[in-house]
Coordinates of C-alpha atoms in Angstrom, one line a residue:
X26 CA 0.0 0.0 0.0
X27 CA 1.3 3.5 -0.8
X28 CA 3.0 5.6 1.9
X29 CA 1.1 8.8 2.7
X30 CA 3.0 12.1 1.9
X31 CA 2.2 13.1 5.5
X32 CA 3.8 10.0 7.1
X33 CA 6.1 11.0 9.9
X34 CA 4.7 14.5 10.1
X35 CA 3.2 16.0 13.2
X36 CA -0.5 15.3 13.6
X37 CA -2.8 18.0 12.3
X38 CA -6.0 19.2 13.9
X39 CA -8.1 17.3 11.3
X40 CA -6.3 14.1 12.4
X41 CA -7.6 14.3 15.9
X42 CA -10.6 12.5 17.2
X43 CA -13.6 14.2 18.8
X44 CA -13.4 12.6 22.2
X45 CA -16.8 13.8 23.4
X46 CA -18.5 12.3 20.2
X47 CA -16.6 9.1 20.7
X48 CA -17.6 8.7 24.3
X49 CA -21.2 9.5 23.4
X50 CA -21.2 6.9 20.7
X51 CA -19.9 4.3 23.2
X52 CA -23.1 4.8 25.3
X53 CA -25.6 5.6 22.6
X54 CA -25.0 3.3 19.7
X55 CA -26.7 -0.1 20.1
X56 CA -24.8 -2.7 18.0
X57 CA -26.8 -4.9 15.6
X58 CA -25.8 -8.5 16.3
X59 CA -27.1 -9.5 12.8
X60 CA -24.2 -7.4 11.3
X61 CA -21.0 -9.4 11.4
X62 CA -19.0 -6.2 11.8
X63 CA -20.9 -5.3 15.0
X64 CA -20.6 -8.6 16.7
X65 CA -18.0 -9.5 19.4
X66 CA -15.0 -11.0 17.6
X67 CA -11.8 -12.1 19.3
X68 CA -8.8 -12.0 17.1
X69 CA -5.2 -12.7 18.2
X70 CA -5.4 -9.9 20.8
X71 CA -9.0 -9.9 22.0
X72 CA -12.0 -7.9 20.7
X73 CA -11.3 -4.6 19.0
X74 CA -13.4 -2.0 17.3
X75 CA -14.6 1.6 17.5
X76 CA -17.7 3.1 19.1
X77 CA -18.2 5.2 16.0
X78 CA -18.5 2.1 13.9
X79 CA -20.8 0.3 16.3
X80 CA -18.1 -2.3 17.0
X81 CA -17.0 -1.3 20.5
X82 CA -19.9 0.0 22.6
X83 CA -21.2 -0.4 26.0
X84 CA -23.3 -3.5 25.0
X85 CA -20.2 -5.2 23.7
X86 CA -18.3 -4.8 27.0
X87 CA -21.3 -5.7 29.2
X88 CA -21.9 -8.9 27.2
X89 CA -18.2 -9.8 26.9
X90 CA -17.6 -9.3 30.6
X91 CA -20.6 -11.4 31.5
X92 CA -19.3 -14.1 29.2
X93 CA -15.9 -14.0 30.9
X94 CA -17.6 -14.3 34.3
X95 CA -19.5 -17.3 33.0
X96 CA -16.3 -18.8 31.6
X97 CA -14.3 -18.4 34.8
X98 CA -17.1 -19.7 36.9
X99 CA -17.4 -22.9 34.8
X100 CA -13.6 -23.3 35.1
X101 CA -13.7 -23.0 38.9
X102 CA -11.7 -19.8 38.9
X103 CA -12.8 -17.8 42.0
X104 CA -9.7 -15.8 42.9
X105 CA -9.2 -12.1 42.2
X106 CA -9.4 -10.6 38.7
X107 CA -6.7 -8.1 37.9
X108 CA -8.2 -5.3 35.7
X109 CA -6.2 -2.8 33.8
X110 CA -6.6 -0.2 31.1
X111 CA -4.4 1.8 28.7
X112 CA -4.8 5.5 27.7
X113 CA -7.2 5.2 24.7
X114 CA -10.3 7.3 25.2
X115 CA -12.6 4.3 25.2
X116 CA -10.6 2.4 27.8
X117 CA -11.9 4.2 30.9
X118 CA -15.6 3.9 30.1
X119 CA -15.1 0.3 29.1
X120 CA -13.4 -0.4 32.5
X121 CA -16.4 1.2 34.2
X122 CA -18.8 -1.1 32.3
X123 CA -16.7 -4.2 33.0
X124 CA -16.5 -3.3 36.7
X125 CA -20.3 -3.1 37.0
X126 CA -20.7 -6.6 35.6
X127 CA -17.7 -8.2 37.5
X128 CA -18.9 -6.9 40.9
X129 CA -22.5 -8.0 40.1
X130 CA -21.1 -11.5 39.5
X131 CA -19.3 -11.6 42.8
X132 CA -15.8 -11.3 41.3
X133 CA -13.1 -9.8 43.6
X134 CA -11.6 -7.1 41.3
X135 CA -8.2 -5.5 41.7
X136 CA -7.7 -2.1 40.0
X137 CA -5.1 0.6 39.9
X138 CA -5.6 3.9 41.7
X139 CA -8.2 6.1 39.9
X140 CA -7.0 7.2 36.5
X141 CA -3.8 5.2 36.5
X142 CA -3.2 3.1 33.4
X143 CA -1.8 -0.4 33.7
X144 CA 0.4 -2.1 31.0
X145 CA -0.6 -5.5 29.7
X146 CA 2.6 -7.2 31.0
X147 CA 1.9 -5.8 34.4
X148 CA -1.4 -7.6 34.5
X149 CA 0.3 -10.8 33.4
X150 CA 3.0 -10.3 36.1
X151 CA 0.3 -9.7 38.8
X152 CA -1.7 -12.8 37.8
X153 CA 1.5 -15.0 37.9
X154 CA 2.6 -13.4 41.2
X155 CA -0.7 -14.2 42.9
X156 CA -0.9 -17.7 41.5
X157 CA 2.7 -18.7 42.1
X158 CA 1.9 -20.3 45.4
X159 CA -1.6 -21.2 44.7
X160 CA -1.3 -23.8 42.0
X161 CA -3.7 -26.7 42.0
X162 CA -2.4 -29.9 43.6
X163 CA -4.3 -31.9 41.0
X164 CA -6.5 -31.5 38.0
X165 CA -10.2 -31.9 38.2
X166 CA -13.1 -30.2 40.0
X167 CA -12.0 -27.3 42.1
X168 CA -8.5 -27.2 40.6
X169 CA -8.6 -23.5 39.9
X170 CA -10.0 -22.4 43.2
X171 CA -8.2 -19.3 44.5
X172 CA -6.4 -18.6 41.3
X173 CA -6.4 -15.2 39.7
X174 CA -7.0 -14.1 36.1
X175 CA -7.2 -10.7 34.4
X176 CA -8.7 -8.4 31.8
X177 CA -6.8 -5.7 29.9
X178 CA -8.8 -2.9 28.2
X179 CA -6.6 -1.9 25.3
X180 CA -6.5 -1.9 21.5
X181 CA -2.7 -1.9 21.8
X182 CA -1.1 0.4 19.2
X183 CA -4.3 1.0 17.2
X184 CA -5.6 4.6 16.4
X185 CA -7.1 6.8 19.1
X186 CA -10.8 6.1 18.1
X187 CA -10.3 2.3 18.7
X188 CA -11.0 0.3 21.8
X189 CA -9.9 -3.2 22.8
X190 CA -10.8 -5.8 25.4
X191 CA -8.8 -9.0 26.1
X192 CA -8.9 -11.8 28.7
X193 CA -5.9 -13.4 30.3
X194 CA -6.8 -16.6 32.2
X195 CA -4.9 -18.1 35.1
X196 CA -1.7 -18.8 33.2
X197 CA -1.3 -15.0 32.8
X198 CA -1.0 -14.9 29.0
X199 CA -3.5 -14.3 26.2
X200 CA -6.5 -16.7 26.2
X201 CA -6.2 -19.5 23.7
X202 CA -8.5 -20.0 20.8
X203 CA -10.7 -22.5 22.6
X204 CA -11.3 -20.1 25.4
X205 CA -11.9 -17.0 23.2
X206 CA -14.4 -18.9 21.1
X207 CA -16.5 -19.8 24.2
X208 CA -16.3 -16.2 25.4
X209 CA -17.1 -14.8 22.0
X210 CA -20.0 -17.1 21.3
X211 CA -21.5 -16.4 24.8
X212 CA -21.1 -12.7 24.4
X213 CA -22.8 -12.7 21.0
X214 CA -25.7 -14.8 22.4
X215 CA -26.1 -12.2 25.1
X216 CA -26.2 -9.4 22.5
X217 CA -28.8 -11.3 20.5
X218 CA -30.9 -11.6 23.7
X219 CA -30.8 -7.9 24.3
X220 CA -28.4 -8.4 27.3
X221 CA -30.9 -10.6 29.2
X222 CA -28.6 -12.6 31.4
X223 CA -26.1 -9.8 32.1
X224 CA -25.8 -9.0 35.8
X225 CA -24.9 -5.4 36.5
X226 CA -24.7 -3.0 39.5
X227 CA -24.4 0.8 39.5
X228 CA -20.9 2.1 38.9
X229 CA -20.7 3.7 42.4
X230 CA -21.4 0.4 44.0
X231 CA -19.0 -1.4 41.7
X232 CA -16.1 1.0 42.3
X233 CA -16.6 0.9 46.1
X234 CA -16.3 -2.9 46.0
X235 CA -13.1 -3.0 43.9
X236 CA -9.8 -3.2 45.8
X237 CA -7.0 -0.8 44.8
X238 CA -3.8 -2.7 43.9
X239 CA -0.3 -1.2 43.8
X240 CA 0.6 -2.5 40.3
X241 CA 3.5 0.0 39.9
X242 CA 5.3 -0.9 43.2
X243 CA 4.9 -4.7 42.8
X244 CA 6.2 -4.7 39.2
X245 CA 9.0 -2.2 39.4
X246 CA 10.4 -3.8 42.6
X247 CA 10.7 -7.2 40.8
X248 CA 12.4 -5.9 37.7
X249 CA 15.9 -6.6 39.0
X250 CA 15.1 -10.3 38.8
X251 CA 14.8 -10.2 35.0
X252 CA 17.1 -7.4 33.9
X253 CA 20.6 -6.5 35.2
X254 CA 19.7 -3.0 36.3
X255 CA 22.9 -2.7 38.4
X256 CA 25.0 -3.1 35.2
X257 CA 23.0 -0.4 33.5
X258 CA 23.5 2.0 36.4
X259 CA 27.2 1.2 36.8
X260 CA 27.9 1.7 33.1
X261 CA 26.0 5.0 33.1
X262 CA 24.0 4.1 30.1
X263 CA 22.1 7.2 28.9
X264 CA 18.5 6.1 28.2
X265 CA 15.8 8.1 26.5
X266 CA 12.2 7.0 26.8
X267 CA 9.1 7.9 24.9
X268 CA 6.0 6.2 26.3
X269 CA 4.0 7.5 23.3
X270 CA 1.3 8.7 25.6
X271 CA 0.7 5.2 26.9
X272 CA 0.4 3.2 30.1
X273 CA 4.2 2.9 30.6
X274 CA 4.7 6.5 31.6
X275 CA 4.4 6.2 35.4
X276 CA 6.4 2.9 35.3
X277 CA 9.3 4.5 33.5
X278 CA 9.3 7.3 36.1
X279 CA 9.3 4.8 38.9
X280 CA 12.0 2.7 37.3
X281 CA 14.3 5.7 37.0
X282 CA 13.7 6.8 40.6
X283 CA 14.0 3.4 42.2
X284 CA 17.1 2.2 40.3
X285 CA 18.8 5.6 39.9
X286 CA 19.3 5.2 36.2
X287 CA 20.4 7.9 33.8
X288 CA 16.9 7.8 32.2
X289 CA 15.1 10.7 30.7
X290 CA 11.4 10.4 29.8
X291 CA 11.3 12.7 26.8
X292 CA 7.6 12.9 26.4
X293 CA 5.3 13.0 29.5
X294 CA 2.1 13.9 27.6
X295 CA -1.0 11.8 28.1
X296 CA -3.8 12.9 25.8
X297 CA -6.6 10.7 24.4
X298 CA -6.3 12.4 21.0
X299 CA -2.6 11.6 20.9
X300 CA -2.1 15.0 19.3
X301 CA 1.7 14.9 20.0
X302 CA 2.2 11.9 17.7
X303 CA 3.6 12.0 14.2
X304 CA 1.4 10.1 11.7
X305 CA 2.1 6.6 10.6
X306 CA 2.7 5.3 7.1
X307 CA -0.9 5.8 6.0
X308 CA -1.3 9.3 7.5
X309 CA -3.2 8.0 10.6
X310 CA -2.2 8.4 14.2
X311 CA -1.0 5.0 15.5
X312 CA 1.2 4.4 18.5
X313 CA 3.4 1.8 16.9
X314 CA 7.0 1.8 18.3
X315 CA 8.2 -0.3 15.4
X316 CA 7.2 2.3 12.8
X317 CA 9.8 4.9 11.7
X318 CA 6.9 7.3 10.9
X319 CA 5.2 7.0 14.3
X320 CA 8.7 7.2 16.0
X321 CA 9.9 10.3 14.1
X322 CA 10.1 12.5 17.2
X323 CA 12.2 10.0 19.1
X324 CA 14.4 9.3 16.1
X325 CA 15.3 13.0 16.0
X326 CA 16.8 12.6 19.5
X327 CA 18.7 9.4 18.8
X328 CA 22.1 11.0 19.1
X329 CA 21.4 12.3 22.6
X330 CA 21.3 8.9 24.2
X331 CA 23.2 5.6 24.2
X332 CA 19.9 3.9 23.5
X333 CA 16.4 5.4 23.1
X334 CA 13.2 3.3 23.6
X335 CA 9.5 3.5 23.3
X336 CA 6.3 1.5 24.0
X337 CA 2.9 1.4 22.5
X338 CA -0.2 2.4 24.5
X339 CA -0.4 -0.8 26.6
X340 CA 3.4 -1.3 26.7
X341 CA 3.4 -4.8 25.3
X342 CA 5.5 -3.7 22.3
X343 CA 8.9 -2.1 22.1
X344 CA 10.8 0.2 19.9
X345 CA 14.7 0.4 20.0
X346 CA 16.6 3.4 18.6
X347 CA 20.4 3.6 18.6
X348 CA 22.7 6.5 17.4
X349 CA 24.3 4.4 14.7
X350 CA 21.4 2.4 13.4
X351 CA 18.3 4.5 14.1
X352 CA 15.2 2.5 14.7
X353 CA 16.0 -1.2 14.7
X354 CA 13.7 -3.4 12.6
X355 CA 12.0 -5.6 15.2
X356 CA 13.4 -8.8 13.7
X357 CA 16.9 -7.4 14.0
X358 CA 16.4 -6.5 17.7
X359 CA 14.9 -9.9 18.4
X360 CA 17.9 -11.6 16.8
X361 CA 20.4 -9.5 18.8
X362 CA 18.5 -9.9 22.0
X363 CA 18.3 -13.7 21.6
X364 CA 22.1 -14.0 20.9
X365 CA 22.8 -11.8 24.0
X366 CA 20.4 -13.5 26.4
X367 CA 21.5 -17.0 25.6
X368 CA 25.1 -15.9 26.1
X369 CA 24.6 -14.1 29.3
X370 CA 22.0 -16.1 31.3
X371 CA 24.2 -18.8 32.8
X372 CA 21.4 -19.9 35.1
X373 CA 19.0 -20.8 32.3
X374 CA 18.7 -24.5 31.7
X375 CA 20.9 -25.9 29.0
X376 CA 17.9 -27.2 27.1
X377 CA 15.9 -24.0 27.0
X378 CA 14.8 -23.2 23.5
X379 CA 14.0 -20.1 21.4
X380 CA 10.4 -19.3 20.5
X381 CA 9.5 -17.4 17.3
X382 CA 6.4 -16.9 15.2
X383 CA 6.5 -18.2 11.6
X384 CA 6.6 -14.7 10.1
X385 CA 9.7 -13.7 12.2
X386 CA 13.1 -13.6 10.6
X387 CA 15.1 -16.7 9.7
X388 CA 18.0 -14.9 11.2
X389 CA 16.7 -16.3 14.5
X390 CA 17.0 -19.8 13.2
X391 CA 20.6 -19.1 12.1
X392 CA 21.4 -17.6 15.5
X393 CA 19.8 -20.6 17.3
X394 CA 21.9 -23.0 15.2
X395 CA 25.0 -21.0 15.9
X396 CA 24.6 -21.2 19.7
X397 CA 23.2 -24.7 19.7
X398 CA 19.7 -23.9 20.8
X399 CA 16.5 -25.3 19.3
X400 CA 14.1 -22.9 17.7
X401 CA 10.4 -23.6 18.1
X402 CA 8.3 -22.0 15.3
X403 CA 4.7 -21.4 16.1
X404 CA 1.7 -19.5 14.4
X405 CA 1.2 -15.8 14.8
X406 CA 0.0 -15.0 18.4
X407 CA 1.8 -14.7 21.7
X408 CA -0.5 -17.3 23.2
X409 CA 1.6 -20.0 21.6
X410 CA 4.5 -19.1 23.9
X411 CA 2.6 -19.3 27.2
X412 CA 3.3 -23.0 28.0
X413 CA 6.9 -22.8 27.1
X414 CA 7.6 -19.6 29.1
X415 CA 5.6 -21.1 32.1
X416 CA 7.6 -24.4 32.3
X417 CA 10.9 -22.9 31.2
X418 CA 11.3 -24.9 28.1
X419 CA 11.4 -21.5 26.2
X420 CA 13.8 -18.9 27.4
X421 CA 12.5 -16.4 25.0
X422 CA 9.4 -15.9 22.9
X423 CA 9.2 -13.1 20.2
X424 CA 7.1 -11.8 17.4
X425 CA 8.1 -9.8 14.3
X426 CA 5.6 -7.1 15.4
X427 CA 7.9 -6.0 18.2
X428 CA 6.5 -8.2 21.1
X429 CA 8.6 -10.4 23.3
X430 CA 9.1 -11.8 26.8
X431 CA 11.8 -13.9 28.4
X432 CA 12.7 -15.7 31.6
X433 CA 13.9 -14.3 34.8
X434 CA 17.7 -14.2 35.3
X435 CA 17.4 -17.4 37.4
X436 CA 15.3 -19.2 34.8
X437 CA 11.7 -18.8 36.2
X438 CA 8.8 -17.3 34.4
X439 CA 8.5 -13.5 34.3
X440 CA 5.4 -12.8 32.2
X441 CA 3.4 -15.0 29.7
X442 CA 2.3 -11.9 27.7
X443 CA 4.5 -9.6 25.7
X444 CA 6.5 -7.2 27.9
X445 CA 7.8 -4.1 26.1
X446 CA 9.3 -2.6 29.3
X447 CA 11.8 -5.4 29.8
X448 CA 12.6 -5.6 26.1
X449 CA 13.5 -1.9 26.3
X450 CA 15.5 -2.3 29.5
X451 CA 17.3 -5.3 28.0
X452 CA 18.6 -3.0 25.2
X453 CA 20.2 -0.9 27.9
X454 CA 21.7 -4.0 29.6
X455 CA 23.1 -5.2 26.3
X456 CA 24.8 -1.8 25.8
X457 CA 26.1 -1.8 29.4
X458 CA 27.5 -5.3 29.4
X459 CA 29.0 -5.5 25.9
X460 CA 29.9 -1.9 25.3
X461 CA 28.0 -2.1 22.0
X462 CA 24.4 -1.2 21.4
X463 CA 21.9 -3.6 19.9
X464 CA 22.3 -2.2 16.4
X465 CA 26.1 -2.9 16.5
X466 CA 25.4 -6.4 18.0
X467 CA 23.0 -7.1 15.1
X468 CA 25.6 -6.0 12.6
X469 CA 28.0 -8.6 14.1
X470 CA 25.4 -11.3 13.6
X471 CA 25.0 -10.3 9.9
X472 CA 28.8 -10.8 9.5
X473 CA 28.4 -14.3 10.8
X474 CA 25.1 -15.4 9.2
X475 CA 24.3 -13.0 6.3
X476 CA 22.1 -9.9 6.0
X477 CA 18.5 -10.7 5.3
X478 CA 16.1 -8.4 3.5
X479 CA 12.6 -8.5 5.0
X480 CA 9.3 -6.8 4.1
X481 CA 5.6 -7.1 4.7
X482 CA 3.0 -6.0 2.2
X483 CA -0.8 -5.7 2.5
X484 CA -3.3 -6.3 -0.2
X485 CA -7.1 -5.7 -0.2
X486 CA -9.2 -8.8 0.5
X487 CA -12.9 -9.4 1.0
X488 CA -14.2 -11.4 4.0
X489 CA -14.8 -14.3 1.6
X490 CA -11.2 -14.1 0.3
X491 CA -9.8 -13.9 3.8
X492 CA -11.7 -17.0 4.7
X493 CA -10.4 -18.8 1.6
X494 CA -6.8 -17.7 2.4
X495 CA -7.1 -18.9 5.9
X496 CA -8.0 -22.4 4.6
X497 CA -5.4 -22.6 1.9
X498 CA -3.1 -25.6 1.7
X499 CA 0.4 -25.7 0.2
X500 CA -1.0 -27.9 -2.6
X501 CA -3.4 -25.2 -3.7
X502 CA -0.4 -22.9 -4.4
X503 CA 1.3 -25.4 -6.7
X504 CA 4.7 -23.9 -6.1
X505 CA 7.9 -26.0 -6.7
X506 CA 10.3 -23.1 -7.1
X507 CA 10.3 -19.6 -5.5
X508 CA 12.3 -16.8 -7.2
X509 CA 14.6 -19.3 -8.9
X510 CA 15.2 -21.6 -5.9
X511 CA 13.6 -25.0 -5.2
X512 CA 10.9 -25.0 -2.5
X513 CA 12.2 -27.0 0.5
X514 CA 9.0 -26.7 2.6
X515 CA 5.4 -25.6 2.1
X516 CA 3.5 -25.3 5.3
X517 CA -0.1 -24.9 6.5
X518 CA 0.8 -25.9 10.1
X519 CA 3.6 -24.5 12.2
X520 CA 6.6 -26.9 12.6
X521 CA 7.1 -26.1 16.3
X522 CA 3.7 -27.3 17.5
X523 CA 1.7 -28.5 14.6
X524 CA -1.0 -25.8 14.9
X525 CA -2.7 -24.4 11.9
X526 CA -1.2 -21.1 10.8
X527 CA -4.3 -19.8 9.1
X528 CA -2.6 -19.3 5.8
X529 CA 0.5 -20.7 4.1
X530 CA 4.3 -20.5 4.3
X531 CA 6.7 -21.4 1.4
X532 CA 10.4 -21.9 2.2
X533 CA 13.6 -22.2 0.1
X534 CA 17.2 -22.5 1.3
X535 CA 17.7 -18.7 1.2
X536 CA 14.2 -17.2 1.2
X537 CA 10.6 -17.6 2.3
X538 CA 7.2 -16.0 2.2
X539 CA 4.0 -16.4 4.3
X540 CA 0.5 -15.2 3.5
X541 CA -2.3 -14.9 6.0
X542 CA -5.5 -12.8 6.4
X543 CA -5.6 -9.8 8.7
X544 CA -7.8 -10.4 11.8
X545 CA -8.8 -6.7 12.0
X546 CA -8.7 -5.2 8.5
X547 CA -10.0 -6.1 5.0
X548 CA -6.6 -7.1 3.8
X549 CA -4.3 -10.0 3.6
X550 CA -0.6 -9.9 4.5
X551 CA 2.4 -11.3 2.8
X552 CA 5.6 -11.5 4.7
X553 CA 8.8 -12.3 2.9
X554 CA 12.5 -12.5 3.5
X555 CA 15.6 -13.2 1.4
X556 CA 19.2 -13.7 2.3
X557 CA 20.1 -12.7 -1.3
X558 CA 19.3 -9.1 -1.0
X559 CA 16.5 -6.6 -1.7
X560 CA 16.2 -7.3 -5.5
X561 CA 15.7 -11.0 -4.8
X562 CA 13.2 -10.1 -2.1
X563 CA 11.2 -8.2 -4.7
X564 CA 11.1 -11.3 -6.8
X565 CA 9.9 -13.4 -3.9
X566 CA 7.2 -10.9 -3.1
X567 CA 6.1 -10.6 -6.7
X568 CA 5.8 -14.4 -7.1
X569 CA 4.1 -14.7 -3.7
X570 CA 1.4 -12.2 -4.6
X571 CA 0.8 -13.9 -8.0
X572 CA 0.5 -17.3 -6.3
X573 CA -1.9 -16.1 -3.6
X574 CA -4.0 -14.0 -6.0
X575 CA -4.4 -17.0 -8.3
X576 CA -5.4 -19.3 -5.4
X577 CA -8.0 -16.7 -4.2
X578 CA -9.4 -16.4 -7.7
X579 CA -9.9 -20.1 -7.8
X580 CA -11.7 -19.9 -4.5

């Protein structure tokens, strides 16, 4: 898709949302459950939509929260529920709606002090912390008694008019497909029934029943167990941080104060219009720390710091900027972080593997082979890393979309959801310990393993075409060669766990492409990589698009 001429430019008045109109639409618009676009739909990161489009309104949140209450009751979960929000305009009213239903259902809710946003990884950390000593002795009835779960109200890096709502069960990570289907189906049934079956109390009563939880103190105090903050402080690493107006702001301020780091928060603005942002590739405001357009303001400050970092609105994604490299491609940073971690975490078990999604760079496979660690390749979605991070069989799980988490320094689980805060702090640790920033460390990897060219392109697709693409098989592509090289693998299931990828991946010895439908937009995505340079990558992408378009045309 073409790059907007306004990409990377400061947001203009006409780019800003009308917050009052958005909040009014949240309360006033009644979604039509007969319209697929207005039903509850859980993608890889929960239900997302906008009140203005009738896809994220009070009825959606009431129904979805009741469905979660029903789900946790059926599973025997009766511990506290940790509830957090980001800084999008729709998050606060959605939290209020959810709280009314949770309390009416007798759920013991834990919330931050009034008005304080809570990052997604902090909710995961809180769930795991509560459950650490409360694990079930055996499976079966009552096994989940006393265990905690959580809800995060966030559309992640999406534009300001959007809202999001996701459930993290007792394992602390994103709910799996089976759980989200149960919740989604129940929520839609409640919408169809006109919310009959939804329990609700007045907000004043719900707020009085909720218990305030010190998320900031608990999370920040524990950080030294996952990142070497002493090394960062001793080396005097100069760190610049842009929270991009999101939930990480007060956490970065607390981190700097507690650990006495040379850390400067360069942007303290919190504004639901996100008027301080530069626009993304399409001219829209989007808090994506992996986008050079959204990160234009921080990139201008790159030379002022040893490493500069940013997070999206719920802080589950990271952006890493260095003086010599600028904004690191997420794949490059993941590769450098993996090489560093597995060389500097002596207490991790020798068999601990590396987790990557199938659209992440093959550089990770080459790094893994070079350090003698297995690479477990799974479908898109951080939920596929939950079990491995929990039991320690994975030391690291990462996605090409700038999301990752890794084990504690001693080898125990830290979070089972993406944690942009520790990913950013790790960049500072890498700089402190090695004397070279992550950009320089990645350059060293390319000298050993080659320099891949990587790109993603989006193409328009109808709902029917997206459904066809999700069901494609390698045989339907009929590809024996790709950009002049023989195909060595054609996949519809991930090799790491055998799960369906919801699309296809075609691999050669020096390149690959993967095609899958978007879960939130009317497009399909083609990811591709070549170790033979940008021109060869263009050839891979051209053939990939031809193959996919032909398969879609055949239906």
